[in-house]
Each structure stands twice: as C-alpha cells, then as structure tokens.
C-alpha cells in the first residue's frame, strides 16, 4: 500500500476504554468526519472499547498478543484481519503494543497514532505524568503517522493544553483527553483529504492548515 492507497475505511486498534474510538464514532455520526469504521480490533478481550464498538454494531475482533510467541506473527495476524475488512487507514487509539515491521510494510504512512503530549517531548508511557514531573507549563496532544521510531513519525496535528500549578496526573490527563477527542477526528480528516506529502519528517498539507 502507498499513501495514495489510503481509503476511508478505518481500522481502529484499541487496548482499553476506547474514548478516542467513541470520539471517532461521534465525528462520523455528526458528519464531521467522512469515513466508516470497517473493524475495531483489541489485543485485550476485556477492553471496554470493544463493548462500545459492539453497541454501535461495528465489526470487532480480539487478537491477543499473548497467543503469539513471535511479535511479527501477532502483527501479521493484525494485517490479515485489517485486509480482510478492506481497511485503508489504521488508527491506533490507546493501543498499547508496539507496531512492528509487518504492519508498517502493509500500511506505510497509513497508520495514525494519538499521543497525550506535545511530541517529541515525553514519548512512551505515562506522558502526562512525565510532563507534570518535568514541570512544563504547556503540554498537549499529538496525532502522528507511525514509523519504526516510537512516537516519532511525521506530525499531522498538535494541540496545546496548559498545565496548571495544582494539576494532578488525573486532572491534567482529563484536560488533555478533551483535546484528544477533538484532535483525532480532525487529523483523520486531514489524512483522508489526501492532499499532503511527506518531506523529511514533515507532514505538509497542500493548502496550509487553518485553525
Ligand atoms: C489516550 O490518552 C491516548 O492518547 C493514549 O492512550 C489513551 C487512550 O485512551 N495513546 P482511550 O482508550 O482512547 O480512552
């Protein structure tokens, strides 16, 4: 697949509560996002997001990483399932597994991730705690294309969120989450728009993005 092959059939990968999945469902229903969810895949059977997806009548699959000894085999199974549903754009939404070579080769520049910090600050897990402990006054959300580098692919969209003096990890995470839910559907729409190119590590829309 090349970026040209990106289609409006989304495959959403989750591991947990699925509030970003919900935001994407809402954006499609409200016609803010012209796309359809072809399948929701979780690596955990107990992910609350799976039930959300079922409630909306979406196709769901559980593929547990624990059933595979080789990581690539897990990835290959994901690819097979995504292809079986004709997925053209993969959206990681709280998917807590690293994406490996089989996925990256099957969906080059066609996998999106959402991360709760202003990358490249605070990659990896517990981004909100990292930001709070570092003492930054502004954090935020990043939606980026996935490459082999953890949380390091071309940035599609970022939104800043203030860090308040009396913030806890919970209050900061909640404020960032509100912005995540706005940012993810918007970033997906930008990618589906198709008029963009990658230059170096930059995602450059044909028409400059307006806020
Ligand atoms: C979000 O904070 C997202 O940025 C991060 O994992 C969390 C997933 O939350 N990658 P949810 O499952 O979408 O509610």
JSON list of C-alpha atoms and ligand atoms in Angstrom, two decimals:
[
{"chain": "A", "resi": 1, "resn": "UNK", "atom": "CA", "xyz": [0.00, 0.00, 0.00]},
{"chain": "A", "resi": 2, "resn": "UNK", "atom": "CA", "xyz": [1.18, 3.51, -0.73]},
{"chain": "A", "resi": 3, "resn": "UNK", "atom": "CA", "xyz": [-0.22, 6.75, 0.77]},
{"chain": "A", "resi": 4, "resn": "UNK", "atom": "CA", "xyz": [-2.28, 7.02, -2.43]},
{"chain": "A", "resi": 5, "resn": "UNK", "atom": "CA", "xyz": [-4.00, 3.81, -1.42]},
{"chain": "A", "resi": 6, "resn": "UNK", "atom": "CA", "xyz": [-5.39, 5.29, 1.79]},
{"chain": "A", "resi": 7, "resn": "UNK", "atom": "CA", "xyz": [-9.16, 4.89, 1.86]},
{"chain": "A", "resi": 8, "resn": "UNK", "atom": "CA", "xyz": [-11.97, 5.98, 4.13]},
{"chain": "A", "resi": 9, "resn": "UNK", "atom": "CA", "xyz": [-12.34, 2.50, 5.62]},
{"chain": "A", "resi": 10, "resn": "UNK", "atom": "CA", "xyz": [-10.83, 2.80, 9.08]},
{"chain": "A", "resi": 11, "resn": "UNK", "atom": "CA", "xyz": [-9.41, 0.02, 11.23]},
{"chain": "A", "resi": 12, "resn": "UNK", "atom": "CA", "xyz": [-9.29, 1.13, 14.86]},
{"chain": "A", "resi": 13, "resn": "UNK", "atom": "CA", "xyz": [-6.86, -0.64, 17.21]},
{"chain": "A", "resi": 14, "resn": "UNK", "atom": "CA", "xyz": [-7.51, -0.36, 20.94]},
{"chain": "A", "resi": 15, "resn": "UNK", "atom": "CA", "xyz": [-6.43, -1.86, 24.24]},
{"chain": "A", "resi": 16, "resn": "UNK", "atom": "CA", "xyz": [-8.67, -0.13, 26.76]},
{"chain": "A", "resi": 17, "resn": "UNK", "atom": "CA", "xyz": [-11.60, 2.17, 27.43]},
{"chain": "A", "resi": 18, "resn": "UNK", "atom": "CA", "xyz": [-11.89, 3.45, 23.86]},
{"chain": "A", "resi": 19, "resn": "UNK", "atom": "CA", "xyz": [-12.87, 7.08, 24.47]},
{"chain": "A", "resi": 20, "resn": "UNK", "atom": "CA", "xyz": [-10.97, 8.12, 21.34]},
{"chain": "A", "resi": 21, "resn": "UNK", "atom": "CA", "xyz": [-12.81, 5.40, 19.44]},
{"chain": "A", "resi": 22, "resn": "UNK", "atom": "CA", "xyz": [-16.01, 6.99, 20.75]},
{"chain": "A", "resi": 23, "resn": "UNK", "atom": "CA", "xyz": [-14.86, 10.41, 19.53]},
{"chain": "A", "resi": 24, "resn": "UNK", "atom": "CA", "xyz": [-14.30, 8.97, 16.05]},
{"chain": "A", "resi": 25, "resn": "UNK", "atom": "CA", "xyz": [-17.72, 7.26, 16.08]},
{"chain": "A", "resi": 26, "resn": "UNK", "atom": "CA", "xyz": [-19.33, 10.56, 17.14]},
{"chain": "A", "resi": 27, "resn": "UNK", "atom": "CA", "xyz": [-17.50, 12.56, 14.47]},
{"chain": "A", "resi": 28, "resn": "UNK", "atom": "CA", "xyz": [-18.66, 10.13, 11.77]},
{"chain": "A", "resi": 29, "resn": "UNK", "atom": "CA", "xyz": [-22.25, 10.21, 13.04]},
{"chain": "A", "resi": 30, "resn": "UNK", "atom": "CA", "xyz": [-22.19, 14.04, 13.20]},
{"chain": "A", "resi": 31, "resn": "UNK", "atom": "CA", "xyz": [-20.75, 14.14, 9.66]},
{"chain": "A", "resi": 32, "resn": "UNK", "atom": "CA", "xyz": [-17.66, 15.99, 10.82]},
{"chain": "A", "resi": 33, "resn": "UNK", "atom": "CA", "xyz": [-15.66, 13.05, 9.51]},
{"chain": "A", "resi": 34, "resn": "UNK", "atom": "CA", "xyz": [-16.40, 11.37, 6.20]},
{"chain": "A", "resi": 35, "resn": "UNK", "atom": "CA", "xyz": [-15.25, 7.83, 6.92]},
{"chain": "A", "resi": 36, "resn": "UNK", "atom": "CA", "xyz": [-16.51, 4.44, 8.03]},
{"chain": "A", "resi": 37, "resn": "UNK", "atom": "CA", "xyz": [-15.19, 2.10, 10.69]},
{"chain": "A", "resi": 38, "resn": "UNK", "atom": "CA", "xyz": [-14.53, -1.23, 9.00]},
{"chain": "A", "resi": 39, "resn": "UNK", "atom": "CA", "xyz": [-13.34, -3.05, 12.12]},
{"chain": "A", "resi": 40, "resn": "UNK", "atom": "CA", "xyz": [-12.30, -2.45, 15.73]},
{"chain": "A", "resi": 41, "resn": "UNK", "atom": "CA", "xyz": [-9.53, -4.73, 16.95]},
{"chain": "A", "resi": 42, "resn": "UNK", "atom": "CA", "xyz": [-8.41, -5.07, 20.56]},
{"chain": "A", "resi": 43, "resn": "UNK", "atom": "CA", "xyz": [-5.47, -7.03, 21.90]},
{"chain": "A", "resi": 44, "resn": "UNK", "atom": "CA", "xyz": [-7.38, -7.39, 25.17]},
{"chain": "A", "resi": 45, "resn": "UNK", "atom": "CA", "xyz": [-10.69, -9.22, 25.49]},
{"chain": "A", "resi": 46, "resn": "UNK", "atom": "CA", "xyz": [-11.68, -7.07, 28.49]},
{"chain": "A", "resi": 47, "resn": "UNK", "atom": "CA", "xyz": [-11.18, -3.72, 26.71]},
{"chain": "A", "resi": 48, "resn": "UNK", "atom": "CA", "xyz": [-14.24, -1.55, 27.44]},
{"chain": "A", "resi": 49, "resn": "UNK", "atom": "CA", "xyz": [-13.87, -0.09, 23.94]},
{"chain": "A", "resi": 50, "resn": "UNK", "atom": "CA", "xyz": [-14.85, -3.45, 22.43]},
{"chain": "A", "resi": 51, "resn": "UNK", "atom": "CA", "xyz": [-18.26, -3.22, 24.08]},
{"chain": "A", "resi": 52, "resn": "UNK", "atom": "CA", "xyz": [-18.68, 0.37, 22.87]},
{"chain": "A", "resi": 53, "resn": "UNK", "atom": "CA", "xyz": [-17.96, -0.84, 19.34]},
{"chain": "A", "resi": 54, "resn": "UNK", "atom": "CA", "xyz": [-20.44, -3.71, 19.66]},
{"chain": "A", "resi": 55, "resn": "UNK", "atom": "CA", "xyz": [-23.09, -1.30, 20.96]},
{"chain": "A", "resi": 56, "resn": "UNK", "atom": "CA", "xyz": [-22.79, 0.53, 17.64]},
{"chain": "A", "resi": 57, "resn": "UNK", "atom": "CA", "xyz": [-22.97, -2.68, 15.65]},
{"chain": "A", "resi": 58, "resn": "UNK", "atom": "CA", "xyz": [-19.36, -2.38, 14.47]},
{"chain": "A", "resi": 59, "resn": "UNK", "atom": "CA", "xyz": [-17.32, -5.43, 13.48]},
{"chain": "A", "resi": 60, "resn": "UNK", "atom": "CA", "xyz": [-14.99, -6.32, 16.34]},
{"chain": "A", "resi": 61, "resn": "UNK", "atom": "CA", "xyz": [-12.12, -8.73, 16.79]},
{"chain": "A", "resi": 62, "resn": "UNK", "atom": "CA", "xyz": [-9.97, -9.64, 19.74]},
{"chain": "A", "resi": 63, "resn": "UNK", "atom": "CA", "xyz": [-6.43, -10.70, 18.83]},
{"chain": "A", "resi": 64, "resn": "UNK", "atom": "CA", "xyz": [-4.41, -11.29, 21.97]},
{"chain": "A", "resi": 65, "resn": "UNK", "atom": "CA", "xyz": [-0.69, -10.71, 21.69]},
{"chain": "A", "resi": 66, "resn": "UNK", "atom": "CA", "xyz": [-0.31, -13.43, 24.32]},
{"chain": "A", "resi": 67, "resn": "UNK", "atom": "CA", "xyz": [-1.32, -16.06, 21.77]},
{"chain": "A", "resi": 68, "resn": "UNK", "atom": "CA", "xyz": [1.88, -15.43, 19.80]},
{"chain": "A", "resi": 69, "resn": "UNK", "atom": "CA", "xyz": [5.45, -16.17, 20.74]},
{"chain": "A", "resi": 70, "resn": "UNK", "atom": "CA", "xyz": [6.87, -14.09, 17.88]},
{"chain": "A", "resi": 71, "resn": "UNK", "atom": "CA", "xyz": [5.84, -10.44, 17.76]},
{"chain": "A", "resi": 72, "resn": "UNK", "atom": "CA", "xyz": [5.84, -10.44, 13.96]},
{"chain": "A", "resi": 73, "resn": "UNK", "atom": "CA", "xyz": [3.27, -13.21, 13.93]},
{"chain": "A", "resi": 74, "resn": "UNK", "atom": "CA", "xyz": [0.95, -11.06, 16.03]},
{"chain": "A", "resi": 75, "resn": "UNK", "atom": "CA", "xyz": [1.48, -8.23, 13.56]},
{"chain": "A", "resi": 76, "resn": "UNK", "atom": "CA", "xyz": [0.86, -10.49, 10.56]},
{"chain": "A", "resi": 77, "resn": "UNK", "atom": "CA", "xyz": [-2.42, -11.61, 12.08]},
{"chain": "A", "resi": 78, "resn": "UNK", "atom": "CA", "xyz": [-3.44, -7.98, 12.57]},
{"chain": "A", "resi": 79, "resn": "UNK", "atom": "CA", "xyz": [-2.59, -7.24, 8.94]},
{"chain": "A", "resi": 80, "resn": "UNK", "atom": "CA", "xyz": [-4.64, -10.23, 7.74]},
{"chain": "A", "resi": 81, "resn": "UNK", "atom": "CA", "xyz": [-7.66, -9.08, 9.75]},
{"chain": "A", "resi": 82, "resn": "UNK", "atom": "CA", "xyz": [-7.32, -5.47, 8.61]},
{"chain": "A", "resi": 83, "resn": "UNK", "atom": "CA", "xyz": [-7.04, -6.59, 4.99]},
{"chain": "A", "resi": 84, "resn": "UNK", "atom": "CA", "xyz": [-9.99, -8.93, 5.37]},
{"chain": "A", "resi": 85, "resn": "UNK", "atom": "CA", "xyz": [-12.02, -5.82, 6.22]},
{"chain": "A", "resi": 86, "resn": "UNK", "atom": "CA", "xyz": [-10.51, -3.76, 3.38]},
{"chain": "A", "resi": 87, "resn": "UNK", "atom": "CA", "xyz": [-9.04, -1.28, 5.82]},
{"chain": "A", "resi": 88, "resn": "UNK", "atom": "CA", "xyz": [-7.31, 1.65, 4.14]},
{"chain": "A", "resi": 89, "resn": "UNK", "atom": "CA", "xyz": [-6.24, 3.66, 7.20]},
{"chain": "A", "resi": 90, "resn": "UNK", "atom": "CA", "xyz": [-5.31, 2.26, 10.61]},
{"chain": "A", "resi": 91, "resn": "UNK", "atom": "CA", "xyz": [-5.93, 4.39, 13.70]},
{"chain": "A", "resi": 92, "resn": "UNK", "atom": "CA", "xyz": [-4.22, 3.43, 16.93]},
{"chain": "A", "resi": 93, "resn": "UNK", "atom": "CA", "xyz": [-6.45, 4.63, 19.76]},
{"chain": "A", "resi": 94, "resn": "UNK", "atom": "CA", "xyz": [-4.88, 3.66, 23.05]},
{"chain": "A", "resi": 95, "resn": "UNK", "atom": "CA", "xyz": [-3.34, 0.54, 21.50]},
{"chain": "A", "resi": 96, "resn": "UNK", "atom": "CA", "xyz": [-0.66, -0.46, 23.98]},
{"chain": "A", "resi": 97, "resn": "UNK", "atom": "CA", "xyz": [1.53, -2.59, 21.68]},
{"chain": "A", "resi": 98, "resn": "UNK", "atom": "CA", "xyz": [4.43, -1.54, 19.52]},
{"chain": "A", "resi": 99, "resn": "UNK", "atom": "CA", "xyz": [3.67, -1.72, 15.82]},
{"chain": "A", "resi": 100, "resn": "UNK", "atom": "CA", "xyz": [6.23, -3.92, 14.07]},
{"chain": "A", "resi": 101, "resn": "UNK", "atom": "CA", "xyz": [7.59, -4.34, 10.53]},
{"chain": "A", "resi": 102, "resn": "UNK", "atom": "CA", "xyz": [4.71, -6.42, 9.06]},
{"chain": "A", "resi": 103, "resn": "UNK", "atom": "CA", "xyz": [2.21, -3.68, 9.93]},
{"chain": "A", "resi": 104, "resn": "UNK", "atom": "CA", "xyz": [4.49, -0.85, 8.80]},
{"chain": "A", "resi": 105, "resn": "UNK", "atom": "CA", "xyz": [5.17, -2.61, 5.49]},
{"chain": "A", "resi": 106, "resn": "UNK", "atom": "CA", "xyz": [1.48, -3.35, 4.88]},
{"chain": "A", "resi": 107, "resn": "UNK", "atom": "CA", "xyz": [0.36, 0.20, 5.79]},
{"chain": "A", "resi": 108, "resn": "UNK", "atom": "CA", "xyz": [3.21, 2.63, 5.03]},
{"chain": "A", "resi": 109, "resn": "UNK", "atom": "CA", "xyz": [2.24, 6.15, 6.12]},
{"chain": "A", "resi": 110, "resn": "UNK", "atom": "CA", "xyz": [-1.26, 4.78, 6.63]},
{"chain": "A", "resi": 111, "resn": "UNK", "atom": "CA", "xyz": [-1.17, 4.23, 10.40]},
{"chain": "A", "resi": 112, "resn": "UNK", "atom": "CA", "xyz": [-2.05, 7.07, 12.76]},
{"chain": "A", "resi": 113, "resn": "UNK", "atom": "CA", "xyz": [-1.41, 7.29, 16.49]},
{"chain": "A", "resi": 114, "resn": "UNK", "atom": "CA", "xyz": [-2.58, 9.71, 19.15]},
{"chain": "A", "resi": 115, "resn": "UNK", "atom": "CA", "xyz": [-0.24, 10.59, 22.00]},
{"chain": "A", "resi": 116, "resn": "UNK", "atom": "CA", "xyz": [-1.04, 12.70, 25.07]},
{"chain": "A", "resi": 117, "resn": "UNK", "atom": "CA", "xyz": [1.89, 15.13, 24.93]},
{"chain": "A", "resi": 118, "resn": "UNK", "atom": "CA", "xyz": [3.48, 17.60, 22.55]},
{"chain": "A", "resi": 119, "resn": "UNK", "atom": "CA", "xyz": [5.95, 15.25, 20.88]},
{"chain": "A", "resi": 120, "resn": "UNK", "atom": "CA", "xyz": [8.90, 14.94, 20.76]},
{"chain": "A", "resi": 121, "resn": "UNK", "atom": "CA", "xyz": [8.51, 15.75, 24.46]},
{"chain": "A", "resi": 122, "resn": "UNK", "atom": "CA", "xyz": [7.52, 12.84, 26.66]},
{"chain": "A", "resi": 123, "resn": "UNK", "atom": "CA", "xyz": [7.23, 9.84, 24.32]},
{"chain": "A", "resi": 124, "resn": "UNK", "atom": "CA", "xyz": [6.33, 6.39, 25.64]},
{"chain": "A", "resi": 125, "resn": "UNK", "atom": "CA", "xyz": [4.05, 5.54, 28.54]},
{"chain": "A", "resi": 126, "resn": "UNK", "atom": "CA", "xyz": [2.73, 7.92, 31.23]},
{"chain": "A", "resi": 127, "resn": "UNK", "atom": "CA", "xyz": [3.24, 11.02, 29.09]},
{"chain": "A", "resi": 128, "resn": "UNK", "atom": "CA", "xyz": [1.02, 13.13, 31.34]},
{"chain": "A", "resi": 129, "resn": "UNK", "atom": "CA", "xyz": [2.97, 12.11, 34.46]},
{"chain": "A", "resi": 130, "resn": "UNK", "atom": "CA", "xyz": [6.25, 12.80, 32.65]},
{"chain": "A", "resi": 131, "resn": "UNK", "atom": "CA", "xyz": [5.04, 16.30, 31.73]},
{"chain": "A", "resi": 132, "resn": "UNK", "atom": "CA", "xyz": [3.84, 17.05, 35.24]},
{"chain": "A", "resi": 133, "resn": "UNK", "atom": "CA", "xyz": [7.04, 15.81, 36.86]},
{"chain": "A", "resi": 134, "resn": "UNK", "atom": "CA", "xyz": [9.18, 17.75, 34.38]},
{"chain": "A", "resi": 135, "resn": "UNK", "atom": "CA", "xyz": [7.37, 20.94, 35.35]},
{"chain": "A", "resi": 136, "resn": "UNK", "atom": "CA", "xyz": [6.37, 22.08, 31.86]},
{"chain": "A", "resi": 137, "resn": "UNK", "atom": "CA", "xyz": [3.69, 24.78, 31.78]},
{"chain": "A", "resi": 138, "resn": "UNK", "atom": "CA", "xyz": [2.20, 23.60, 28.49]},
{"chain": "A", "resi": 139, "resn": "UNK", "atom": "CA", "xyz": [1.61, 20.06, 27.28]},
{"chain": "A", "resi": 140, "resn": "UNK", "atom": "CA", "xyz": [-0.96, 18.76, 24.83]},
{"chain": "A", "resi": 141, "resn": "UNK", "atom": "CA", "xyz": [-1.78, 16.17, 22.23]},
{"chain": "A", "resi": 142, "resn": "UNK", "atom": "CA", "xyz": [-0.08, 14.95, 19.07]},
{"chain": "A", "resi": 143, "resn": "UNK", "atom": "CA", "xyz": [-1.52, 12.91, 16.22]},
{"chain": "A", "resi": 144, "resn": "UNK", "atom": "CA", "xyz": [1.22, 11.48, 14.05]},
{"chain": "A", "resi": 145, "resn": "UNK", "atom": "CA", "xyz": [1.88, 8.93, 11.34]},
{"chain": "A", "resi": 146, "resn": "UNK", "atom": "CA", "xyz": [3.50, 5.78, 12.68]},
{"chain": "A", "resi": 147, "resn": "UNK", "atom": "CA", "xyz": [7.05, 4.87, 11.69]},
{"chain": "A", "resi": 148, "resn": "UNK", "atom": "CA", "xyz": [9.54, 2.45, 13.27]},
{"chain": "A", "resi": 149, "resn": "UNK", "atom": "CA", "xyz": [10.61, 5.13, 15.74]},
{"chain": "A", "resi": 150, "resn": "UNK", "atom": "CA", "xyz": [8.42, 5.04, 18.88]},
{"chain": "A", "resi": 151, "resn": "UNK", "atom": "CA", "xyz": [6.10, 8.09, 18.90]},
{"chain": "A", "resi": 152, "resn": "UNK", "atom": "CA", "xyz": [8.45, 9.64, 16.33]},
{"chain": "A", "resi": 153, "resn": "UNK", "atom": "CA", "xyz": [6.64, 9.74, 12.98]},
{"chain": "A", "resi": 154, "resn": "UNK", "atom": "CA", "xyz": [5.56, 12.81, 10.98]},
{"chain": "A", "resi": 155, "resn": "UNK", "atom": "CA", "xyz": [3.23, 15.04, 12.99]},
{"chain": "A", "resi": 156, "resn": "UNK", "atom": "CA", "xyz": [-0.19, 15.60, 11.44]},
{"chain": "A", "resi": 157, "resn": "UNK", "atom": "CA", "xyz": [-1.67, 17.83, 14.11]},
{"chain": "A", "resi": 158, "resn": "UNK", "atom": "CA", "xyz": [-0.89, 19.14, 17.61]},
{"chain": "A", "resi": 159, "resn": "UNK", "atom": "CA", "xyz": [-2.95, 21.00, 20.19]},
{"chain": "A", "resi": 160, "resn": "UNK", "atom": "CA", "xyz": [-1.54, 22.69, 23.28]},
{"chain": "A", "resi": 161, "resn": "UNK", "atom": "CA", "xyz": [-3.08, 22.25, 26.72]},
{"chain": "A", "resi": 162, "resn": "UNK", "atom": "CA", "xyz": [-1.99, 24.33, 29.74]},
{"chain": "A", "resi": 163, "resn": "UNK", "atom": "CA", "xyz": [-0.51, 22.60, 32.78]},
{"chain": "A", "resi": 164, "resn": "UNK", "atom": "CA", "xyz": [-1.90, 24.22, 35.94]},
{"chain": "A", "resi": 165, "resn": "UNK", "atom": "CA", "xyz": [0.01, 24.60, 39.19]},
{"chain": "A", "resi": 166, "resn": "UNK", "atom": "CA", "xyz": [-2.47, 22.45, 41.11]},
{"chain": "A", "resi": 167, "resn": "UNK", "atom": "CA", "xyz": [-2.78, 19.76, 38.43]},
{"chain": "A", "resi": 168, "resn": "UNK", "atom": "CA", "xyz": [-2.58, 16.09, 39.32]},
{"chain": "A", "resi": 169, "resn": "UNK", "atom": "CA", "xyz": [-1.93, 13.38, 36.73]},
{"chain": "A", "resi": 170, "resn": "UNK", "atom": "CA", "xyz": [-5.68, 12.81, 36.69]},
{"chain": "A", "resi": 171, "resn": "UNK", "atom": "CA", "xyz": [-6.74, 16.43, 36.15]},
{"chain": "A", "resi": 172, "resn": "UNK", "atom": "CA", "xyz": [-4.09, 17.04, 33.50]},
{"chain": "A", "resi": 173, "resn": "UNK", "atom": "CA", "xyz": [-4.97, 13.79, 31.72]},
{"chain": "A", "resi": 174, "resn": "UNK", "atom": "CA", "xyz": [-8.66, 14.74, 31.72]},
{"chain": "A", "resi": 175, "resn": "UNK", "atom": "CA", "xyz": [-7.92, 18.19, 30.22]},
{"chain": "A", "resi": 176, "resn": "UNK", "atom": "CA", "xyz": [-5.68, 16.67, 27.55]},
{"chain": "A", "resi": 177, "resn": "UNK", "atom": "CA", "xyz": [-8.31, 13.99, 26.78]},
{"chain": "A", "resi": 178, "resn": "UNK", "atom": "CA", "xyz": [-10.90, 16.65, 25.90]},
{"chain": "A", "resi": 179, "resn": "UNK", "atom": "CA", "xyz": [-8.46, 17.99, 23.31]},
{"chain": "A", "resi": 180, "resn": "UNK", "atom": "CA", "xyz": [-7.62, 14.45, 22.08]},
{"chain": "A", "resi": 181, "resn": "UNK", "atom": "CA", "xyz": [-11.26, 13.87, 21.25]},
{"chain": "A", "resi": 182, "resn": "UNK", "atom": "CA", "xyz": [-11.33, 17.00, 19.09]},
{"chain": "A", "resi": 183, "resn": "UNK", "atom": "CA", "xyz": [-7.93, 16.44, 17.53]},
{"chain": "A", "resi": 184, "resn": "UNK", "atom": "CA", "xyz": [-8.18, 12.80, 16.41]},
{"chain": "A", "resi": 185, "resn": "UNK", "atom": "CA", "xyz": [-11.18, 13.09, 14.05]},
{"chain": "A", "resi": 186, "resn": "UNK", "atom": "CA", "xyz": [-9.70, 16.31, 12.64]},
{"chain": "A", "resi": 187, "resn": "UNK", "atom": "CA", "xyz": [-6.34, 14.66, 12.00]},
{"chain": "A", "resi": 188, "resn": "UNK", "atom": "CA", "xyz": [-8.00, 11.65, 10.35]},
{"chain": "A", "resi": 189, "resn": "UNK", "atom": "CA", "xyz": [-9.91, 14.02, 8.06]},
{"chain": "A", "resi": 190, "resn": "UNK", "atom": "CA", "xyz": [-6.67, 15.76, 7.14]},
{"chain": "A", "resi": 191, "resn": "UNK", "atom": "CA", "xyz": [-5.01, 12.47, 6.22]},
{"chain": "A", "resi": 192, "resn": "UNK", "atom": "CA", "xyz": [-8.06, 11.29, 4.27]},
{"chain": "A", "resi": 193, "resn": "UNK", "atom": "CA", "xyz": [-8.07, 14.57, 2.39]},
{"chain": "A", "resi": 194, "resn": "UNK", "atom": "CA", "xyz": [-5.07, 13.11, 0.57]},
{"chain": "A", "resi": 195, "resn": "UNK", "atom": "CA", "xyz": [-3.54, 16.43, -0.46]},
{"chain": "A", "resi": 196, "resn": "UNK", "atom": "CA", "xyz": [-0.37, 16.13, 1.56]},
{"chain": "A", "resi": 197, "resn": "UNK", "atom": "CA", "xyz": [3.17, 14.97, 1.24]},
{"chain": "A", "resi": 198, "resn": "UNK", "atom": "CA", "xyz": [5.96, 13.84, 3.49]},
{"chain": "A", "resi": 199, "resn": "UNK", "atom": "CA", "xyz": [9.12, 15.89, 3.27]},
{"chain": "A", "resi": 200, "resn": "UNK", "atom": "CA", "xyz": [11.88, 14.62, 5.53]},
{"chain": "A", "resi": 201, "resn": "UNK", "atom": "CA", "xyz": [9.97, 14.04, 8.71]},
{"chain": "A", "resi": 202, "resn": "UNK", "atom": "CA", "xyz": [7.36, 16.74, 7.98]},
{"chain": "A", "resi": 203, "resn": "UNK", "atom": "CA", "xyz": [3.72, 16.18, 7.06]},
{"chain": "A", "resi": 204, "resn": "UNK", "atom": "CA", "xyz": [2.91, 19.02, 4.68]},
{"chain": "A", "resi": 205, "resn": "UNK", "atom": "CA", "xyz": [-0.69, 19.66, 3.54]},
{"chain": "A", "resi": 206, "resn": "UNK", "atom": "CA", "xyz": [-1.09, 21.08, 0.04]},
{"chain": "A", "resi": 207, "resn": "UNK", "atom": "CA", "xyz": [-3.05, 24.00, 1.46]},
{"chain": "A", "resi": 208, "resn": "UNK", "atom": "CA", "xyz": [-1.69, 25.29, 4.78]},
{"chain": "A", "resi": 209, "resn": "UNK", "atom": "CA", "xyz": [-3.87, 24.11, 7.67]},
{"chain": "A", "resi": 210, "resn": "UNK", "atom": "CA", "xyz": [-6.07, 26.73, 9.29]},
{"chain": "A", "resi": 211, "resn": "UNK", "atom": "CA", "xyz": [-7.02, 26.64, 12.96]},
{"chain": "B", "resi": 1, "resn": "LIG", "atom": "C1", "xyz": [-5.17, 8.27, 25.30]},
{"chain": "B", "resi": 1, "resn": "LIG", "atom": "O1", "xyz": [-4.71, 9.17, 26.27]},
{"chain": "B", "resi": 1, "resn": "LIG", "atom": "C2", "xyz": [-4.26, 8.23, 24.12]},
{"chain": "B", "resi": 1, "resn": "LIG", "atom": "O2", "xyz": [-3.66, 9.46, 23.84]},
{"chain": "B", "resi": 1, "resn": "LIG", "atom": "C3", "xyz": [-3.22, 7.25, 24.56]},
{"chain": "B", "resi": 1, "resn": "LIG", "atom": "O3", "xyz": [-3.94, 6.25, 25.26]},
{"chain": "B", "resi": 1, "resn": "LIG", "atom": "C4", "xyz": [-5.14, 6.83, 25.78]},
{"chain": "B", "resi": 1, "resn": "LIG", "atom": "C5", "xyz": [-6.27, 6.01, 25.25]},
{"chain": "B", "resi": 1, "resn": "LIG", "atom": "O4", "xyz": [-7.50, 6.39, 25.80]},
{"chain": "B", "resi": 1, "resn": "LIG", "atom": "N1", "xyz": [-2.47, 6.73, 23.43]},
{"chain": "B", "resi": 1, "resn": "LIG", "atom": "P1", "xyz": [-8.84, 5.80, 25.21]},
{"chain": "B", "resi": 1, "resn": "LIG", "atom": "O5", "xyz": [-8.73, 4.28, 25.26]},
{"chain": "B", "resi": 1, "resn": "LIG", "atom": "O6", "xyz": [-9.00, 6.30, 23.81]},
{"chain": "B", "resi": 1, "resn": "LIG", "atom": "O7", "xyz": [-9.92, 6.32, 26.12]}
]
